[in-house]
Structures are given as structure tokens and as C-alpha cells.
Amino acid sequence: MTVDTDAHPLARDDPEWFTSLYDRYAEDIHRYIAGRLGWEPAGDLTADVFLVAFRKRASFNPDRGEIKPWLFGIATKVVSHHRRAEGRRLKALSRVSAEHAADGHEDHVAARVAAQRAGPRLAGAIKGLARADRDVLFLTALGGLSYQEVAEALGVPAGTVGSRLNRAKRELRRVLGDVNPLKEN
């Protein structure tokens, strides 16, 4: 039986609903976390996201937004608890060559190309972004969320998301010069 994860809020007490929720979003959450912290911790942290979601399922209010941004909001908070490790990783990436920057993420071919083009400067530039700007950048680039979904995930207005993303891109362009790995084709 297929369960609509966006169905009536009382469905959240149905075990099949939560299984369907996991089946629908786990891969996206995993990819987002892997892009933020690396492949190795992503599995455990994805499980943490769904554990938190299960524990807080009664607090989900469909009137305030969709399930996807709610889960990505939880994921962003889980990532923030591991931010020190992320900072160390980006610092290390800023000191190594581009071929070592790609750490085997098959799903991130575009990120590899960008890393090869921009190398350590990209990692250093990302590390230098304000935390809030970095969160928006990663939620849009790695999570594939829209401005509205990022706004819901972080609990900020959509205009703030646009401002943060523009500021992040401007800073990356400043640091990288003519090399712009975020440029759309």
C-alpha cells in the first residue's frame, strides 16, 4: 500500500506513513549530508535525521510548510552539530590539490569538476562564508531545495534566502576571480 507522505496530519501516527516518508526522502537527505560532511558520516547522520523526525513527528504542522523542507531543516541542524568536523575538512581541502579534493562521491560529478577547476581556493572560500550563507548555499546546491523550501527549512523569509545566496555567490566570485564553479550553463 502506498502512503501519501503529505496526507492528513493524523497519518503521521501510522507506521506505514513514516516508512513511506523515509523511503521518499532518505536518499535526498543522505546526498545533502554527504555533500556537506563527506560520504562516511552521511549514513549515520541520515539515520539521525529520521530519528529526530520520528521523535518530533507530533510537532510537524502541515499548515506551516511541507515535509521536505521540515526534514532538510532537521538535517541542517544535525549537520550544524558536526560543523567542527566540516570546518576541519574544508580547512584540509583548502591545503590539498584538486585531485585529492574529490573524495569518491559518485553522485557529485559536478562538484568534482568544480573542485578541479577551482581547487583549494573553492574549499577555502566556502570555509570563509558565514555559517548562515553556507547553509543556504549547501541547501540549494546539494539539497536541490527551492528558495521557499530553504526558507521553510531554516525558518527565515524567502527574501533572506535570496540575500544569503547572493552574498555567498558574490564572496565566492570575489575569492575565485574568473573561475566560477557555480555558474549555470
mmCIF file of C-alpha atoms in Angstrom:
data_model
loop_
_atom_site.group_PDB
_atom_site.id
_atom_site.type_symbol
_atom_site.label_atom_id
_atom_site.label_comp_id
_atom_site.label_asym_id
_atom_site.label_seq_id
_atom_site.Cartn_x
_atom_site.Cartn_y
_atom_site.Cartn_z
ATOM 1 C CA MET A 1 0.000 0.000 0.000
ATOM 2 C CA THR A 2 1.380 3.404 -0.975
ATOM 3 C CA VAL A 3 1.041 6.056 1.692
ATOM 4 C CA ASP A 4 0.862 9.742 0.768
ATOM 5 C CA THR A 5 3.502 11.404 2.960
ATOM 6 C CA ASP A 6 1.767 14.750 2.530
ATOM 7 C CA ALA A 7 -1.599 13.400 3.697
ATOM 8 C CA HIS A 8 -3.679 14.434 6.683
ATOM 9 C CA PRO A 9 -1.531 15.215 9.768
ATOM 10 C CA LEU A 10 -3.032 12.328 11.759
ATOM 11 C CA ALA A 11 -1.388 9.951 9.285
ATOM 12 C CA ARG A 12 1.910 10.682 10.990
ATOM 13 C CA ASP A 13 0.953 8.223 13.761
ATOM 14 C CA ASP A 14 0.720 5.445 11.169
ATOM 15 C CA PRO A 15 3.927 3.362 10.976
ATOM 16 C CA GLU A 16 3.423 2.941 7.212
ATOM 17 C CA TRP A 17 3.386 6.742 6.871
ATOM 18 C CA PHE A 18 6.788 7.065 8.480
ATOM 19 C CA THR A 19 8.200 4.187 6.419
ATOM 20 C CA SER A 20 6.917 5.904 3.296
ATOM 21 C CA LEU A 21 8.424 9.195 4.473
ATOM 22 C CA TYR A 22 11.805 7.515 4.876
ATOM 23 C CA ASP A 23 11.555 5.767 1.508
ATOM 24 C CA ARG A 24 10.641 9.015 -0.219
ATOM 25 C CA TYR A 25 13.300 11.340 1.261
ATOM 26 C CA ALA A 26 16.195 9.315 2.713
ATOM 27 C CA GLU A 27 18.255 9.339 -0.473
ATOM 28 C CA ASP A 28 17.916 13.135 -0.863
ATOM 29 C CA ILE A 29 18.789 13.738 2.787
ATOM 30 C CA HIS A 30 21.747 11.354 2.524
ATOM 31 C CA ARG A 31 23.053 13.097 -0.603
ATOM 32 C CA TYR A 32 22.716 16.509 1.088
ATOM 33 C CA ILE A 33 24.564 15.387 4.219
ATOM 34 C CA ALA A 34 27.229 13.596 2.169
ATOM 35 C CA GLY A 35 27.835 16.799 0.242
ATOM 36 C CA ARG A 36 28.205 18.727 3.457
ATOM 37 C CA LEU A 37 30.273 16.352 5.571
ATOM 38 C CA GLY A 38 31.507 13.579 3.308
ATOM 39 C CA TRP A 39 30.226 10.152 2.413
ATOM 40 C CA GLU A 40 31.408 8.323 5.521
ATOM 41 C CA PRO A 41 29.264 10.046 8.189
ATOM 42 C CA ALA A 42 26.261 10.542 5.895
ATOM 43 C CA GLY A 43 24.634 7.182 6.591
ATOM 44 C CA ASP A 44 24.656 7.573 10.353
ATOM 45 C CA LEU A 45 23.629 11.217 10.183
ATOM 46 C CA THR A 46 20.781 10.416 7.779
ATOM 47 C CA ALA A 47 19.550 7.894 10.316
ATOM 48 C CA ASP A 48 19.844 10.602 12.987
ATOM 49 C CA VAL A 49 17.697 12.939 10.890
ATOM 50 C CA PHE A 50 14.900 10.389 10.669
ATOM 51 C CA LEU A 51 15.236 9.503 14.339
ATOM 52 C CA VAL A 52 14.782 13.186 15.220
ATOM 53 C CA ALA A 53 11.892 13.413 12.740
ATOM 54 C CA PHE A 54 10.234 10.378 14.308
ATOM 55 C CA ARG A 55 10.640 11.763 17.805
ATOM 56 C CA LYS A 56 9.324 15.176 16.726
ATOM 57 C CA ARG A 57 6.644 13.911 14.329
ATOM 58 C CA ALA A 58 3.876 15.273 16.528
ATOM 59 C CA SER A 59 5.362 18.768 16.167
ATOM 60 C CA PHE A 60 5.112 18.715 12.370
ATOM 61 C CA ASN A 61 2.439 21.160 11.286
ATOM 62 C CA PRO A 62 1.433 20.923 7.624
ATOM 63 C CA ASP A 63 -0.045 24.422 7.869
ATOM 64 C CA ARG A 64 3.493 25.799 8.305
ATOM 65 C CA GLY A 65 5.003 24.035 5.309
ATOM 66 C CA GLU A 66 5.765 20.822 3.519
ATOM 67 C CA ILE A 67 7.514 17.749 4.874
ATOM 68 C CA LYS A 68 10.579 18.032 2.615
ATOM 69 C CA PRO A 69 11.768 21.414 3.974
ATOM 70 C CA TRP A 70 10.967 20.228 7.517
ATOM 71 C CA LEU A 71 13.288 17.245 7.026
ATOM 72 C CA PHE A 72 16.000 19.379 5.431
ATOM 73 C CA GLY A 73 15.709 21.765 8.383
ATOM 74 C CA ILE A 74 16.339 18.860 10.728
ATOM 75 C CA ALA A 75 19.223 17.726 8.504
ATOM 76 C CA THR A 76 20.766 21.187 8.610
ATOM 77 C CA LYS A 77 20.602 21.152 12.411
ATOM 78 C CA VAL A 78 22.195 17.697 12.505
ATOM 79 C CA VAL A 79 24.946 18.989 10.226
ATOM 80 C CA SER A 80 25.439 22.031 12.449
ATOM 81 C CA HIS A 81 26.230 19.710 15.349
ATOM 82 C CA HIS A 82 29.033 18.332 13.230
ATOM 83 C CA ARG A 83 30.202 21.704 11.931
ATOM 84 C CA ARG A 84 33.569 21.486 13.626
ATOM 85 C CA ALA A 85 34.355 18.386 11.615
ATOM 86 C CA GLU A 86 33.118 20.169 8.484
ATOM 87 C CA GLY A 87 35.384 23.125 9.244
ATOM 88 C CA ARG A 88 38.379 20.829 9.688
ATOM 89 C CA ARG A 89 37.515 19.050 6.424
ATOM 90 C CA LEU A 90 37.237 22.283 4.451
ATOM 91 C CA LYS A 91 40.439 23.573 6.009
ATOM 92 C CA ALA A 92 42.212 20.393 4.965
ATOM 93 C CA LEU A 93 40.724 20.582 1.459
ATOM 94 C CA SER A 94 41.997 24.120 1.122
ATOM 95 C CA ARG A 95 45.531 22.778 1.569
ATOM 96 C CA VAL A 96 45.464 19.835 -0.857
ATOM 97 C CA SER A 97 45.425 19.567 -4.612
ATOM 98 C CA ALA A 98 42.190 19.232 -6.573
ATOM 99 C CA GLU A 99 42.634 15.530 -7.294
ATOM 100 C CA HIS A 100 42.599 14.858 -3.566
ATOM 101 C CA ALA A 101 39.603 17.142 -3.035
ATOM 102 C CA ALA A 102 37.213 14.714 -4.704
ATOM 103 C CA ASP A 103 36.603 12.022 -2.103
ATOM 104 C CA GLY A 104 34.747 9.405 -4.144
ATOM 105 C CA HIS A 105 31.214 10.824 -4.247
ATOM 106 C CA GLU A 106 29.857 9.274 -7.426
ATOM 107 C CA ASP A 107 26.753 11.438 -7.123
ATOM 108 C CA HIS A 108 28.789 14.640 -7.179
ATOM 109 C CA VAL A 109 30.404 14.671 -10.597
ATOM 110 C CA ALA A 110 29.657 18.357 -10.977
ATOM 111 C CA ALA A 111 31.268 19.072 -7.631
ATOM 112 C CA ARG A 112 34.377 17.212 -8.754
ATOM 113 C CA VAL A 113 34.603 19.237 -11.929
ATOM 114 C CA ALA A 114 34.195 22.418 -9.904
ATOM 115 C CA ALA A 115 36.842 21.279 -7.432
ATOM 116 C CA GLN A 116 39.244 20.502 -10.246
ATOM 117 C CA ARG A 117 38.646 23.932 -11.760
ATOM 118 C CA ALA A 118 38.784 25.914 -8.543
ATOM 119 C CA GLY A 119 40.781 23.558 -6.350
ATOM 120 C CA PRO A 120 41.735 24.526 -2.856
ATOM 121 C CA ARG A 121 40.556 28.115 -3.359
ATOM 122 C CA LEU A 122 36.927 26.915 -3.560
ATOM 123 C CA ALA A 123 37.154 24.985 -0.302
ATOM 124 C CA GLY A 124 38.826 27.943 1.382
ATOM 125 C CA ALA A 125 36.194 30.328 0.015
ATOM 126 C CA ILE A 126 33.348 28.121 1.238
ATOM 127 C CA LYS A 127 35.001 27.769 4.635
ATOM 128 C CA GLY A 128 35.228 31.564 4.816
ATOM 129 C CA LEU A 129 31.477 32.076 4.299
ATOM 130 C CA ALA A 130 29.266 32.967 7.221
ATOM 131 C CA ARG A 131 27.504 29.880 8.614
ATOM 132 C CA ALA A 132 24.063 31.094 7.536
ATOM 133 C CA ASP A 133 25.274 31.821 3.990
ATOM 134 C CA ARG A 134 26.968 28.426 3.797
ATOM 135 C CA ASP A 135 23.765 26.677 4.925
ATOM 136 C CA VAL A 136 21.757 28.386 2.168
ATOM 137 C CA LEU A 137 24.420 27.614 -0.429
ATOM 138 C CA PHE A 138 24.520 23.931 0.503
ATOM 139 C CA LEU A 139 20.739 23.563 0.778
ATOM 140 C CA THR A 140 20.288 24.938 -2.736
ATOM 141 C CA ALA A 141 23.351 23.370 -4.368
ATOM 142 C CA LEU A 142 23.450 19.985 -2.640
ATOM 143 C CA GLY A 143 19.907 19.642 -1.354
ATOM 144 C CA GLY A 144 18.291 20.971 -4.517
ATOM 145 C CA LEU A 145 15.790 22.970 -2.480
ATOM 146 C CA SER A 146 13.956 25.999 -3.834
ATOM 147 C CA TYR A 147 14.229 29.364 -2.096
ATOM 148 C CA GLN A 148 10.847 28.749 -0.434
ATOM 149 C CA GLU A 149 11.897 25.287 0.750
ATOM 150 C CA VAL A 150 15.170 26.653 2.130
ATOM 151 C CA ALA A 151 13.191 29.393 3.891
ATOM 152 C CA GLU A 152 10.946 26.775 5.492
ATOM 153 C CA ALA A 153 13.896 24.550 6.397
ATOM 154 C CA LEU A 154 15.754 27.372 8.140
ATOM 155 C CA GLY A 155 12.761 29.290 9.449
ATOM 156 C CA VAL A 156 13.646 32.520 7.637
ATOM 157 C CA PRO A 157 11.857 34.595 4.975
ATOM 158 C CA ALA A 158 12.430 33.649 1.323
ATOM 159 C CA GLY A 159 13.943 37.098 0.736
ATOM 160 C CA THR A 160 16.575 36.326 3.356
ATOM 161 C CA VAL A 161 17.417 33.130 1.481
ATOM 162 C CA GLY A 162 17.941 35.127 -1.720
ATOM 163 C CA SER A 163 20.113 37.668 0.073
ATOM 164 C CA ARG A 164 22.249 34.991 1.711
ATOM 165 C CA LEU A 165 22.691 33.077 -1.537
ATOM 166 C CA ASN A 166 23.617 36.239 -3.442
ATOM 167 C CA ARG A 167 26.094 37.197 -0.734
ATOM 168 C CA ALA A 168 27.640 33.698 -0.814
ATOM 169 C CA LYS A 169 27.958 33.733 -4.609
ATOM 170 C CA ARG A 170 29.417 37.250 -4.571
ATOM 171 C CA GLU A 171 32.019 36.203 -2.000
ATOM 172 C CA LEU A 172 32.893 33.058 -3.929
ATOM 173 C CA ARG A 173 33.314 35.105 -7.134
ATOM 174 C CA ARG A 174 35.493 37.589 -5.249
ATOM 175 C CA VAL A 175 37.769 34.864 -3.926
ATOM 176 C CA LEU A 176 37.809 32.743 -7.069
ATOM 177 C CA GLY A 177 38.085 35.546 -9.601
ATOM 178 C CA ASP A 178 37.177 34.361 -13.105
ATOM 179 C CA VAL A 179 36.718 30.747 -12.016
ATOM 180 C CA ASN A 180 33.041 30.366 -11.128
ATOM 181 C CA PRO A 181 32.070 26.738 -10.331
ATOM 182 C CA LEU A 182 28.506 27.840 -9.531
ATOM 183 C CA LYS A 183 27.937 29.352 -12.960
ATOM 184 C CA GLU A 184 24.968 27.775 -14.684
ATOM 185 C CA ASN A 185 25.478 26.576 -18.238
#
